[in-house]
Each structure stands twice: as structure tokens, then as C-alpha cells.
Amino acid sequence: MSEDSTEAVQKFNIGMVSRLSGLRIERIRAWERRHAVVAPQRGEGGHRLYTAADVDRLRLLRALTDDGYSIGAIAGWTMDQLRGAVGEKSSHETARQSEFVTRSLEAIRSLDGDRLRQELTRAVQDLGPSRAVRETIEPLLVRLGEGWRDGSLRPMHEHLATATLRSMPTLLGGNQRLPSRAPRMLTATPTGQHHELGAAIVSAAARWSGWRVTHLGPDLPASDLAHAREVSSAAALALSITYPLDDPDLCADLLLLRDLVGDRFPILVGGRAAQHYAQQLPDGTVTLVSDLDELQRVLDDLRMEAAPDA
């Protein structure tokens, strides 16, 4: 059987479809029953089985209903109609997000903390906390990194942005209610990495993924990170590496950290400079995450392993 035909017959159970589409199982079943949005087959034992095309359709429907469309109005739309509507929505959102980032960066440059807080609040109101972090704060972080490298921004600008974010517990997930069995994650920056805004964003993403998070701060040596893991019984550690790109001691510090915590303990590394250092490390030293979407997937997998009932 060819690779294409193998993909064509691949089926997913409803739990996997829920995870891939971002829809609760109860909503998928309700949409099937009331609007026939997809027509799953039945496997042995009567379990629903969905195709990749079903998953794609549910993703599009979720995106549009999240934006205010009525499921009854769009349930009968073709895939082309759904994609067109989502594409139009995305172009509007991109423009809105670009304006948000521009205004926020202007506030940071002028050291106007009140204005920055207003922009962040508006993003939370428009998108919700989780999407605000993913779709607006992350691009802002990229622009800040560019400013650090070209010299147009100074440490005081990052300190303002970090302090403002920390003053908004809703945005960073500080008010999130978590199960008692939720696993703990540590976030920090390693030795020589003084920019901790990226770690604050990772902390927010982890909280919204169901982790109890302890942020340890910037510039911590391997010995401190390993000790923190032992004291806290954390299930994972996430490090942000932003600048500089050529610290000769950082790789040695990460290798020492791996030795101290053992082979099985997850160490996630992200940030603008992460790829540069990860390429110099032996396989298995760290898990490199390139963006918040990938981080979300890794965090979800690790959380299920660490506390499947949480």
C-alpha cells in the first residue's frame, strides 16, 4: 500500500479529534447531532472514527464560532467557504495584532507603563488571555529582541515590559485554578542570560496549559537549577535563551545541568538564541521548542505523562 493510501484511511478517535481540533468532546457530539457537521464512521465496538478531513473541518468551524459565527449558519458551508471566511478573519486579525504590537512598542520606548498596560488589557479583552499571549505578546517579544540587538532598546525597556506583564496576573495565568495534582514546572534563564521576558511568556503558556509554575528569574547556574528541581519536585524545567549568541560557557553549563538532573528529566529550551546553542549540544541534552505552538504541544504531552488525572 502506498504512503498516500495509508494516510487516506487513517482514522482518529473522538479524544484525539478533541485534542487536534481544540473542541470539547461534548461540543463535537452536539454539533454532529444537531447540525451534522461531520459524519464519522463506526469502528469495532461502535466507537466514532474520524478522518483528517473531519479534523480540518472541525478546526475551521471552531475558528469561526470563536469569532462569533453561529454554528447553525455555517454548518452547511463547503470547505472552500469555511477556508475563505477564516482567511478573511485572519487578515483582519493580523492587521489588528500588528497595530497592537506597534502601539505597545511605542509605549515601551517612551517608558509609558500605563499606556502599555492599557494595550495589554485591550489585547486580553479582545482575544482572551491565552490567545493574547500567543498572538500578540509573542510578536512583541520578537520586536523587543530585535531592539536589543540593534541597540535601539536598553535594559530599562525590558524591565518595564517585564514589570508590566507581572502586574497583570490574568494575562500571565496567575489566577488560573488548577487541580491539586497539576504538575510543577520551573522557568528561568541560565547563566549569562539576563533577559527574562521570554521566560515570563513561557510561564504564562505553561500555566494556561495546566502547570503550576515557579519562575526562578534570570542568570541561574546549573547547580541552582538542579537544586531547585530537587527541592520543588518539579516535573520539568523551561529555559529562555535570548542574548548573547556566543557565550562560550553556556553549552558547558547546559551539559552540567543535564548531568545533575539525570537523563530523563525534561529540559525545554526556547528563545531567539536557542537554536544557535542547541546545535552545539549532543542529542538528548535539551528539547528545543521553536515557538509557542510547539511549546503548547510539548507541555500538553509532558503534563499527561506527569499527571494524567490532573
PDB file of C-alpha atoms in Angstrom:
ATOM      1  CA  MET A   1       0.000   0.000   0.000  1.00  0.00           C
ATOM      2  CA  SER A   2       1.360   3.428  -0.902  1.00  0.00           C
ATOM      3  CA  GLU A   3       2.062   6.161   1.633  1.00  0.00           C
ATOM      4  CA  ASP A   4      -0.819   8.251   0.217  1.00  0.00           C
ATOM      5  CA  SER A   5      -3.333   5.452   0.584  1.00  0.00           C
ATOM      6  CA  THR A   6      -2.152   4.807   4.138  1.00  0.00           C
ATOM      7  CA  GLU A   7      -2.840   8.435   5.013  1.00  0.00           C
ATOM      8  CA  ALA A   8      -6.228   8.284   3.321  1.00  0.00           C
ATOM      9  CA  VAL A   9      -7.505   5.566   5.626  1.00  0.00           C
ATOM     10  CA  GLN A  10      -6.045   6.980   8.838  1.00  0.00           C
ATOM     11  CA  LYS A  11      -8.732   7.380  11.472  1.00  0.00           C
ATOM     12  CA  PHE A  12      -8.846   9.212  14.798  1.00  0.00           C
ATOM     13  CA  ASN A  13     -10.948   8.520  17.875  1.00  0.00           C
ATOM     14  CA  ILE A  14     -13.017  11.328  19.359  1.00  0.00           C
ATOM     15  CA  GLY A  15     -10.494  12.021  22.127  1.00  0.00           C
ATOM     16  CA  MET A  16      -7.735  12.633  19.599  1.00  0.00           C
ATOM     17  CA  VAL A  17     -10.070  14.739  17.456  1.00  0.00           C
ATOM     18  CA  SER A  18     -10.915  16.845  20.506  1.00  0.00           C
ATOM     19  CA  ARG A  19      -7.239  17.478  21.107  1.00  0.00           C
ATOM     20  CA  LEU A  20      -6.391  18.197  17.451  1.00  0.00           C
ATOM     21  CA  SER A  21      -9.369  20.483  16.846  1.00  0.00           C
ATOM     22  CA  GLY A  22      -9.424  22.279  20.201  1.00  0.00           C
ATOM     23  CA  LEU A  23     -13.106  21.404  20.693  1.00  0.00           C
ATOM     24  CA  ARG A  24     -14.525  19.683  23.751  1.00  0.00           C
ATOM     25  CA  ILE A  25     -15.892  16.202  23.121  1.00  0.00           C
ATOM     26  CA  GLU A  26     -19.344  17.325  24.253  1.00  0.00           C
ATOM     27  CA  ARG A  27     -19.407  20.101  21.666  1.00  0.00           C
ATOM     28  CA  ILE A  28     -18.288  17.792  18.847  1.00  0.00           C
ATOM     29  CA  ARG A  29     -21.085  15.375  19.668  1.00  0.00           C
ATOM     30  CA  ALA A  30     -23.644  18.191  19.920  1.00  0.00           C
ATOM     31  CA  TRP A  31     -22.616  19.601  16.535  1.00  0.00           C
ATOM     32  CA  GLU A  32     -22.871  16.148  14.983  1.00  0.00           C
ATOM     33  CA  ARG A  33     -26.293  15.518  16.467  1.00  0.00           C
ATOM     34  CA  ARG A  34     -27.839  18.907  15.770  1.00  0.00           C
ATOM     35  CA  HIS A  35     -26.052  20.081  12.634  1.00  0.00           C
ATOM     36  CA  ALA A  36     -24.399  17.004  11.045  1.00  0.00           C
ATOM     37  CA  VAL A  37     -21.153  18.950  10.606  1.00  0.00           C
ATOM     38  CA  VAL A  38     -19.198  15.692  10.133  1.00  0.00           C
ATOM     39  CA  ALA A  39     -20.250  12.082   9.610  1.00  0.00           C
ATOM     40  CA  PRO A  40     -17.815   9.798  11.453  1.00  0.00           C
ATOM     41  CA  GLN A  41     -17.662   6.102  10.741  1.00  0.00           C
ATOM     42  CA  ARG A  42     -18.046   3.489  13.440  1.00  0.00           C
ATOM     43  CA  GLY A  43     -15.245   1.156  14.399  1.00  0.00           C
ATOM     44  CA  GLU A  44     -15.325  -2.114  16.281  1.00  0.00           C
ATOM     45  CA  GLY A  45     -17.396  -1.659  19.402  1.00  0.00           C
ATOM     46  CA  GLY A  46     -19.295   1.260  17.887  1.00  0.00           C
ATOM     47  CA  HIS A  47     -16.650   3.925  18.588  1.00  0.00           C
ATOM     48  CA  ARG A  48     -16.651   7.019  16.380  1.00  0.00           C
ATOM     49  CA  LEU A  49     -13.749   7.207  13.926  1.00  0.00           C
ATOM     50  CA  TYR A  50     -12.858  10.461  12.154  1.00  0.00           C
ATOM     51  CA  THR A  51     -10.718  11.273   9.134  1.00  0.00           C
ATOM     52  CA  ALA A  52      -8.126  14.014   8.768  1.00  0.00           C
ATOM     53  CA  ALA A  53     -10.662  15.894   6.625  1.00  0.00           C
ATOM     54  CA  ASP A  54     -13.141  15.770   9.530  1.00  0.00           C
ATOM     55  CA  VAL A  55     -10.495  17.250  11.826  1.00  0.00           C
ATOM     56  CA  ASP A  56      -9.751  20.050   9.355  1.00  0.00           C
ATOM     57  CA  ARG A  57     -13.459  20.873   9.070  1.00  0.00           C
ATOM     58  CA  LEU A  58     -13.903  20.981  12.830  1.00  0.00           C
ATOM     59  CA  ARG A  59     -10.869  23.260  13.196  1.00  0.00           C
ATOM     60  CA  LEU A  60     -12.352  25.727  10.708  1.00  0.00           C
ATOM     61  CA  LEU A  61     -15.756  25.623  12.387  1.00  0.00           C
ATOM     62  CA  ARG A  62     -14.159  26.215  15.773  1.00  0.00           C
ATOM     63  CA  ALA A  63     -12.171  29.196  14.462  1.00  0.00           C
ATOM     64  CA  LEU A  64     -15.289  30.838  13.046  1.00  0.00           C
ATOM     65  CA  THR A  65     -17.567  30.147  16.012  1.00  0.00           C
ATOM     66  CA  ASP A  66     -14.864  31.529  18.307  1.00  0.00           C
ATOM     67  CA  ASP A  67     -15.098  34.699  16.230  1.00  0.00           C
ATOM     68  CA  GLY A  68     -18.865  34.979  16.685  1.00  0.00           C
ATOM     69  CA  TYR A  69     -20.340  32.978  13.817  1.00  0.00           C
ATOM     70  CA  SER A  70     -23.394  30.831  14.601  1.00  0.00           C
ATOM     71  CA  ILE A  71     -22.764  27.126  14.084  1.00  0.00           C
ATOM     72  CA  GLY A  72     -26.255  26.815  12.630  1.00  0.00           C
ATOM     73  CA  ALA A  73     -25.408  29.418   9.980  1.00  0.00           C
ATOM     74  CA  ILE A  74     -22.136  27.826   8.824  1.00  0.00           C
ATOM     75  CA  ALA A  75     -22.675  24.104   9.443  1.00  0.00           C
ATOM     76  CA  GLY A  76     -23.605  23.503   5.794  1.00  0.00           C
ATOM     77  CA  TRP A  77     -20.789  25.552   4.283  1.00  0.00           C
ATOM     78  CA  THR A  78     -18.301  23.874   1.971  1.00  0.00           C
ATOM     79  CA  MET A  79     -14.649  23.626   2.949  1.00  0.00           C
ATOM     80  CA  ASP A  80     -13.801  26.384   0.454  1.00  0.00           C
ATOM     81  CA  GLN A  81     -16.360  28.681   2.060  1.00  0.00           C
ATOM     82  CA  LEU A  82     -15.028  27.926   5.526  1.00  0.00           C
ATOM     83  CA  ARG A  83     -11.412  28.483   4.462  1.00  0.00           C
ATOM     84  CA  GLY A  84     -12.335  31.749   2.769  1.00  0.00           C
ATOM     85  CA  ALA A  85     -14.055  33.066   5.863  1.00  0.00           C
ATOM     86  CA  VAL A  86     -11.174  32.019   8.116  1.00  0.00           C
ATOM     87  CA  GLY A  87      -8.661  33.597   5.720  1.00  0.00           C
ATOM     88  CA  GLU A  88     -10.553  36.898   5.742  1.00  0.00           C
ATOM     89  CA  LYS A  89     -10.770  36.746   9.532  1.00  0.00           C
ATOM     90  CA  SER A  90      -7.027  36.024   9.769  1.00  0.00           C
ATOM     91  CA  SER A  91      -6.081  39.009   7.613  1.00  0.00           C
ATOM     92  CA  HIS A  92      -8.147  41.316   9.831  1.00  0.00           C
ATOM     93  CA  GLU A  93      -6.619  39.807  12.968  1.00  0.00           C
ATOM     94  CA  THR A  94      -3.087  40.149  11.570  1.00  0.00           C
ATOM     95  CA  ALA A  95      -3.648  43.851  10.951  1.00  0.00           C
ATOM     96  CA  ARG A  96      -5.125  44.295  14.431  1.00  0.00           C
ATOM     97  CA  GLN A  97      -2.251  42.420  16.058  1.00  0.00           C
ATOM     98  CA  SER A  98       0.302  44.471  14.113  1.00  0.00           C
ATOM     99  CA  GLU A  99      -1.308  47.673  15.380  1.00  0.00           C
ATOM    100  CA  PHE A 100      -1.249  46.335  18.933  1.00  0.00           C
ATOM    101  CA  VAL A 101       2.442  45.439  18.710  1.00  0.00           C
ATOM    102  CA  THR A 102       3.311  48.826  17.209  1.00  0.00           C
ATOM    103  CA  ARG A 103       1.437  50.755  19.916  1.00  0.00           C
ATOM    104  CA  SER A 104       2.882  48.586  22.687  1.00  0.00           C
ATOM    105  CA  LEU A 105       6.407  49.061  21.379  1.00  0.00           C
ATOM    106  CA  GLU A 106       5.874  52.822  21.265  1.00  0.00           C
ATOM    107  CA  ALA A 107       4.762  52.714  24.909  1.00  0.00           C
ATOM    108  CA  ILE A 108       7.861  50.712  25.859  1.00  0.00           C
ATOM    109  CA  ARG A 109      10.188  53.083  24.005  1.00  0.00           C
ATOM    110  CA  SER A 110       8.678  56.075  25.807  1.00  0.00           C
ATOM    111  CA  LEU A 111       8.707  54.208  29.158  1.00  0.00           C
ATOM    112  CA  ASP A 112       4.951  54.713  29.453  1.00  0.00           C
ATOM    113  CA  GLY A 113       3.900  51.852  31.697  1.00  0.00           C
ATOM    114  CA  ASP A 114       0.276  52.982  31.963  1.00  0.00           C
ATOM    115  CA  ARG A 115      -0.154  53.041  28.196  1.00  0.00           C
ATOM    116  CA  LEU A 116       1.494  49.623  27.856  1.00  0.00           C
ATOM    117  CA  ARG A 117      -0.852  48.203  30.482  1.00  0.00           C
ATOM    118  CA  GLN A 118      -3.811  49.633  28.573  1.00  0.00           C
ATOM    119  CA  GLU A 119      -2.662  47.963  25.361  1.00  0.00           C
ATOM    120  CA  LEU A 120      -2.164  44.625  27.101  1.00  0.00           C
ATOM    121  CA  THR A 121      -5.577  44.918  28.725  1.00  0.00           C
ATOM    122  CA  ARG A 122      -7.174  45.604  25.347  1.00  0.00           C
ATOM    123  CA  ALA A 123      -5.488  42.503  23.899  1.00  0.00           C
ATOM    124  CA  VAL A 124      -6.842  40.366  26.746  1.00  0.00           C
ATOM    125  CA  GLN A 125     -10.340  41.771  26.277  1.00  0.00           C
ATOM    126  CA  ASP A 126     -10.298  41.210  22.507  1.00  0.00           C
ATOM    127  CA  LEU A 127      -8.656  37.791  22.366  1.00  0.00           C
ATOM    128  CA  GLY A 128      -8.740  36.294  25.835  1.00  0.00           C
ATOM    129  CA  PRO A 129      -5.603  35.739  27.951  1.00  0.00           C
ATOM    130  CA  SER A 130      -4.304  32.615  26.234  1.00  0.00           C
ATOM    131  CA  ARG A 131      -4.633  33.967  22.687  1.00  0.00           C
ATOM    132  CA  ALA A 132      -3.283  37.355  23.759  1.00  0.00           C
ATOM    133  CA  VAL A 133      -0.071  35.686  24.913  1.00  0.00           C
ATOM    134  CA  ARG A 134       0.226  33.581  21.777  1.00  0.00           C
ATOM    135  CA  GLU A 135      -0.868  36.002  19.093  1.00  0.00           C
ATOM    136  CA  THR A 136       0.256  39.407  20.327  1.00  0.00           C
ATOM    137  CA  ILE A 137       2.733  39.154  23.193  1.00  0.00           C
ATOM    138  CA  GLU A 138       4.996  36.712  21.351  1.00  0.00           C
ATOM    139  CA  PRO A 139       5.364  39.022  18.296  1.00  0.00           C
ATOM    140  CA  LEU A 140       6.052  41.899  20.679  1.00  0.00           C
ATOM    141  CA  LEU A 141       8.800  39.822  22.270  1.00  0.00           C
ATOM    142  CA  VAL A 142      10.374  39.301  18.838  1.00  0.00           C
ATOM    143  CA  ARG A 143      10.375  43.048  18.230  1.00  0.00           C
ATOM    144  CA  LEU A 144      11.967  43.630  21.625  1.00  0.00           C
ATOM    145  CA  GLY A 145      14.699  41.146  20.779  1.00  0.00           C
ATOM    146  CA  GLU A 146      15.419  42.986  17.545  1.00  0.00           C
ATOM    147  CA  GLY A 147      15.683  46.214  19.526  1.00  0.00           C
ATOM    148  CA  TRP A 148      18.185  44.671  21.949  1.00  0.00           C
ATOM    149  CA  ARG A 149      20.402  43.543  19.091  1.00  0.00           C
ATOM    150  CA  ASP A 150      20.377  46.782  17.118  1.00  0.00           C
ATOM    151  CA  GLY A 151      20.842  48.909  20.241  1.00  0.00           C
ATOM    152  CA  SER A 152      17.577  50.841  19.953  1.00  0.00           C
ATOM    153  CA  LEU A 153      16.291  49.349  23.220  1.00  0.00           C
ATOM    154  CA  ARG A 154      18.065  49.163  26.568  1.00  0.00           C
ATOM    155  CA  PRO A 155      17.687  47.011  29.702  1.00  0.00           C
ATOM    156  CA  MET A 156      15.316  49.572  31.223  1.00  0.00           C
ATOM    157  CA  HIS A 157      12.860  48.934  28.378  1.00  0.00           C
ATOM    158  CA  GLU A 158      12.819  45.210  29.034  1.00  0.00           C
ATOM    159  CA  HIS A 159      12.462  45.817  32.775  1.00  0.00           C
ATOM    160  CA  LEU A 160       9.403  47.976  32.130  1.00  0.00           C
ATOM    161  CA  ALA A 161       7.812  45.344  29.886  1.00  0.00           C
ATOM    162  CA  THR A 162       8.528  42.542  32.358  1.00  0.00           C
ATOM    163  CA  ALA A 163       7.225  44.522  35.348  1.00  0.00           C
ATOM    164  CA  THR A 164       4.059  45.452  33.467  1.00  0.00           C
ATOM    165  CA  LEU A 165       3.380  41.857  32.466  1.00  0.00           C
ATOM    166  CA  ARG A 166       3.889  40.679  36.036  1.00  0.00           C
ATOM    167  CA  SER A 167       1.412  43.264  37.264  1.00  0.00           C
ATOM    168  CA  MET A 168      -1.296  41.550  35.183  1.00  0.00           C
ATOM    169  CA  PRO A 169      -1.917  38.139  36.783  1.00  0.00           C
ATOM    170  CA  THR A 170      -4.849  37.420  34.461  1.00  0.00           C
ATOM    171  CA  LEU A 171      -2.583  37.685  31.414  1.00  0.00           C
ATOM    172  CA  LEU A 172       0.136  35.501  32.916  1.00  0.00           C
ATOM    173  CA  GLY A 173      -2.283  32.902  34.229  1.00  0.00           C
ATOM    174  CA  GLY A 174      -1.768  33.822  37.853  1.00  0.00           C
ATOM    175  CA  ASN A 175      -5.489  33.492  38.590  1.00  0.00           C
ATOM    176  CA  GLN A 176      -5.804  30.131  36.884  1.00  0.00           C
ATOM    177  CA  ARG A 177      -7.394  27.482  39.101  1.00  0.00           C
ATOM    178  CA  LEU A 178      -5.504  24.223  38.779  1.00  0.00           C
ATOM    179  CA  PRO A 179      -6.146  20.709  40.082  1.00  0.00           C
ATOM    180  CA  SER A 180      -4.178  19.693  43.170  1.00  0.00           C
ATOM    181  CA  ARG A 181      -2.450  17.031  41.058  1.00  0.00           C
ATOM    182  CA  ALA A 182      -1.242  19.537  38.454  1.00  0.00           C
ATOM    183  CA  PRO A 183       2.498  19.048  37.862  1.00  0.00           C
ATOM    184  CA  ARG A 184       5.031  21.760  38.657  1.00  0.00           C
ATOM    185  CA  MET A 185       7.279  23.441  36.108  1.00  0.00           C
ATOM    186  CA  LEU A 186      10.275  25.670  36.776  1.00  0.00           C
ATOM    187  CA  THR A 187      11.137  28.547  34.427  1.00  0.00           C
ATOM    188  CA  ALA A 188      14.330  30.582  34.370  1.00  0.00           C
ATOM    189  CA  THR A 189      17.217  31.735  32.226  1.00  0.00           C
ATOM    190  CA  PRO A 190      20.623  30.025  32.513  1.00  0.00           C
ATOM    191  CA  THR A 191      23.952  31.578  33.419  1.00  0.00           C
ATOM    192  CA  GLY A 192      24.784  34.650  31.355  1.00  0.00           C
ATOM    193  CA  GLN A 193      21.220  35.120  30.087  1.00  0.00           C
ATOM    194  CA  HIS A 194      19.891  38.305  31.666  1.00  0.00           C
ATOM    195  CA  HIS A 195      16.747  38.861  29.568  1.00  0.00           C
ATOM    196  CA  GLU A 196      13.861  37.133  31.354  1.00  0.00           C
ATOM    197  CA  LEU A 197      10.839  38.435  29.456  1.00  0.00           C
ATOM    198  CA  GLY A 198      10.814  35.293  27.316  1.00  0.00           C
ATOM    199  CA  ALA A 199      10.755  33.137  30.444  1.00  0.00           C
ATOM    200  CA  ALA A 200       7.780  35.136  31.718  1.00  0.00           C
ATOM    201  CA  ILE A 201       5.902  34.350  28.498  1.00  0.00           C
ATOM    202  CA  VAL A 202       6.792  30.665  28.808  1.00  0.00           C
ATOM    203  CA  SER A 203       5.498  30.759  32.384  1.00  0.00           C
ATOM    204  CA  ALA A 204       2.187  32.131  31.141  1.00  0.00           C
ATOM    205  CA  ALA A 205       1.885  29.483  28.419  1.00  0.00           C
ATOM    206  CA  ALA A 206       2.638  26.736  30.939  1.00  0.00           C
ATOM    207  CA  ARG A 207       0.009  27.999  33.382  1.00  0.00           C
ATOM    208  CA  TRP A 208      -2.604  28.093  30.643  1.00  0.00           C
ATOM    209  CA  SER A 209      -1.590  24.511  29.779  1.00  0.00           C
ATOM    210  CA  GLY A 210      -2.379  23.331  33.304  1.00  0.00           C
ATOM    211  CA  TRP A 211       1.016  23.552  35.022  1.00  0.00           C
ATOM    212  CA  ARG A 212       1.815  25.038  38.408  1.00  0.00           C
ATOM    213  CA  VAL A 213       4.714  27.324  37.581  1.00  0.00           C
ATOM    214  CA  THR A 214       7.566  28.669  39.683  1.00  0.00           C
ATOM    215  CA  HIS A 215       9.602  31.339  37.911  1.00  0.00           C
ATOM    216  CA  LEU A 216      13.134  31.423  39.321  1.00  0.00           C
ATOM    217  CA  GLY A 217      14.413  34.507  37.486  1.00  0.00           C
ATOM    218  CA  PRO A 218      17.407  35.219  35.247  1.00  0.00           C
ATOM    219  CA  ASP A 219      21.077  34.205  35.163  1.00  0.00           C
ATOM    220  CA  LEU A 220      20.981  30.994  37.232  1.00  0.00           C
ATOM    221  CA  PRO A 221      23.840  28.453  37.206  1.00  0.00           C
ATOM    222  CA  ALA A 222      23.239  24.758  36.607  1.00  0.00           C
ATOM    223  CA  SER A 223      23.783  23.901  40.263  1.00  0.00           C
ATOM    224  CA  ASP A 224      20.983  26.252  41.384  1.00  0.00           C
ATOM    225  CA  LEU A 225      18.589  24.960  38.747  1.00  0.00           C
ATOM    226  CA  ALA A 226      19.284  21.363  39.713  1.00  0.00           C
ATOM    227  CA  HIS A 227      18.809  22.157  43.395  1.00  0.00           C
ATOM    228  CA  ALA A 228      15.523  23.937  42.658  1.00  0.00           C
ATOM    229  CA  ARG A 229      14.305  20.876  40.800  1.00  0.00           C
ATOM    230  CA  GLU A 230      15.140  18.640  43.762  1.00  0.00           C
ATOM    231  CA  VAL A 231      13.545  20.915  46.355  1.00  0.00           C
ATOM    232  CA  SER A 232      10.364  21.571  44.359  1.00  0.00           C
ATOM    233  CA  SER A 233       9.886  18.073  42.904  1.00  0.00           C
ATOM    234  CA  ALA A 234       9.253  19.764  39.569  1.00  0.00           C
ATOM    235  CA  ALA A 235       8.343  17.610  36.579  1.00  0.00           C
ATOM    236  CA  ALA A 236      10.064  19.830  34.002  1.00  0.00           C
ATOM    237  CA  LEU A 237      12.272  22.884  33.529  1.00  0.00           C
ATOM    238  CA  ALA A 238      11.907  25.517  30.782  1.00  0.00           C
ATOM    239  CA  LEU A 239      14.755  27.887  29.956  1.00  0.00           C
ATOM    240  CA  SER A 240      14.680  31.005  27.791  1.00  0.00           C
ATOM    241  CA  ILE A 241      17.846  31.883  25.852  1.00  0.00           C
ATOM    242  CA  THR A 242      17.727  35.217  24.083  1.00  0.00           C
ATOM    243  CA  TYR A 243      21.078  37.033  24.008  1.00  0.00           C
ATOM    244  CA  PRO A 244      24.051  36.840  23.584  1.00  0.00           C
ATOM    245  CA  LEU A 245      24.527  34.320  20.797  1.00  0.00           C
ATOM    246  CA  ASP A 246      28.156  33.491  21.510  1.00  0.00           C
ATOM    247  CA  ASP A 247      28.552  32.765  25.221  1.00  0.00           C
ATOM    248  CA  PRO A 248      31.360  30.162  25.307  1.00  0.00           C
ATOM    249  CA  ASP A 249      30.299  28.867  28.728  1.00  0.00           C
ATOM    250  CA  LEU A 250      26.594  28.324  28.130  1.00  0.00           C
ATOM    251  CA  CYS A 251      26.816  24.932  26.413  1.00  0.00           C
ATOM    252  CA  ALA A 252      29.065  23.628  29.173  1.00  0.00           C
ATOM    253  CA  ASP A 253      26.550  24.849  31.741  1.00  0.00           C
ATOM    254  CA  LEU A 254      23.682  23.073  29.964  1.00  0.00           C
ATOM    255  CA  LEU A 255      25.690  19.856  29.790  1.00  0.00           C
ATOM    256  CA  LEU A 256      26.418  20.115  33.507  1.00  0.00           C
ATOM    257  CA  LEU A 257      22.725  20.704  34.179  1.00  0.00           C
ATOM    258  CA  ARG A 258      21.848  17.562  32.247  1.00  0.00           C
ATOM    259  CA  ASP A 259      24.346  15.555  34.304  1.00  0.00           C
ATOM    260  CA  LEU A 260      22.953  16.947  37.558  1.00  0.00           C
ATOM    261  CA  VAL A 261      19.264  16.252  36.843  1.00  0.00           C
ATOM    262  CA  GLY A 262      19.702  12.949  35.018  1.00  0.00           C
ATOM    263  CA  ASP A 263      18.808  11.755  31.549  1.00  0.00           C
ATOM    264  CA  ARG A 264      15.038  11.511  31.974  1.00  0.00           C
ATOM    265  CA  PHE A 265      14.202  14.948  33.382  1.00  0.00           C
ATOM    266  CA  PRO A 266      12.716  17.237  30.658  1.00  0.00           C
ATOM    267  CA  ILE A 267      14.678  20.420  29.954  1.00  0.00           C
ATOM    268  CA  LEU A 268      12.908  22.661  27.433  1.00  0.00           C
ATOM    269  CA  VAL A 269      14.864  25.441  25.763  1.00  0.00           C
ATOM    270  CA  GLY A 270      13.388  28.242  23.668  1.00  0.00           C
ATOM    271  CA  GLY A 271      14.061  31.842  22.729  1.00  0.00           C
ATOM    272  CA  ARG A 272      15.700  33.739  19.908  1.00  0.00           C
ATOM    273  CA  ALA A 273      19.173  32.300  20.571  1.00  0.00           C
ATOM    274  CA  ALA A 274      18.121  28.765  21.482  1.00  0.00           C
ATOM    275  CA  GLN A 275      18.706  27.250  18.050  1.00  0.00           C
ATOM    276  CA  HIS A 276      22.269  28.585  17.978  1.00  0.00           C
ATOM    277  CA  TYR A 277      23.245  26.801  21.186  1.00  0.00           C
ATOM    278  CA  ALA A 278      21.150  23.671  20.682  1.00  0.00           C
ATOM    279  CA  GLN A 279      23.082  22.885  17.504  1.00  0.00           C
ATOM    280  CA  GLN A 280      26.258  22.673  19.591  1.00  0.00           C
ATOM    281  CA  LEU A 281      24.840  20.208  22.119  1.00  0.00           C
ATOM    282  CA  PRO A 282      24.681  16.403  21.863  1.00  0.00           C
ATOM    283  CA  ASP A 283      21.283  14.939  21.045  1.00  0.00           C
ATOM    284  CA  GLY A 284      19.134  14.494  24.119  1.00  0.00           C
ATOM    285  CA  THR A 285      20.704  17.301  26.135  1.00  0.00           C
ATOM    286  CA  VAL A 286      17.658  19.567  25.802  1.00  0.00           C
ATOM    287  CA  THR A 287      14.340  19.686  23.967  1.00  0.00           C
ATOM    288  CA  LEU A 288      14.293  22.651  21.619  1.00  0.00           C
ATOM    289  CA  VAL A 289      10.962  24.463  21.159  1.00  0.00           C
ATOM    290  CA  SER A 290      10.758  26.940  18.306  1.00  0.00           C
ATOM    291  CA  ASP A 291       7.545  28.826  19.153  1.00  0.00           C
ATOM    292  CA  LEU A 292       4.545  28.895  21.472  1.00  0.00           C
ATOM    293  CA  ASP A 293       2.545  26.471  19.334  1.00  0.00           C
ATOM    294  CA  GLU A 294       5.251  23.836  19.628  1.00  0.00           C
ATOM    295  CA  LEU A 295       5.696  24.653  23.312  1.00  0.00           C
ATOM    296  CA  GLN A 296       1.970  24.070  23.850  1.00  0.00           C
ATOM    297  CA  ARG A 297       2.159  20.615  22.265  1.00  0.00           C
ATOM    298  CA  VAL A 298       5.220  19.620  24.280  1.00  0.00           C
ATOM    299  CA  LEU A 299       3.688  20.916  27.526  1.00  0.00           C
ATOM    300  CA  ASP A 300       0.456  19.012  26.914  1.00  0.00           C
ATOM    301  CA  ASP A 301       2.348  15.759  26.302  1.00  0.00           C
ATOM    302  CA  LEU A 302       4.551  16.196  29.365  1.00  0.00           C
ATOM    303  CA  ARG A 303       1.600  17.105  31.569  1.00  0.00           C
ATOM    304  CA  MET A 304      -0.239  13.941  30.597  1.00  0.00           C
ATOM    305  CA  GLU A 305       2.853  11.879  31.426  1.00  0.00           C
ATOM    306  CA  ALA A 306       3.484  13.638  34.728  1.00  0.00           C
ATOM    307  CA  ALA A 307      -0.116  13.773  35.996  1.00  0.00           C
ATOM    308  CA  PRO A 308      -2.574  12.012  33.679  1.00  0.00           C
ATOM    309  CA  ASP A 309      -5.507  12.630  36.044  1.00  0.00           C
ATOM    310  CA  ALA A 310      -4.810  16.348  36.503  1.00  0.00           C
TER     311      ALA A 310
END
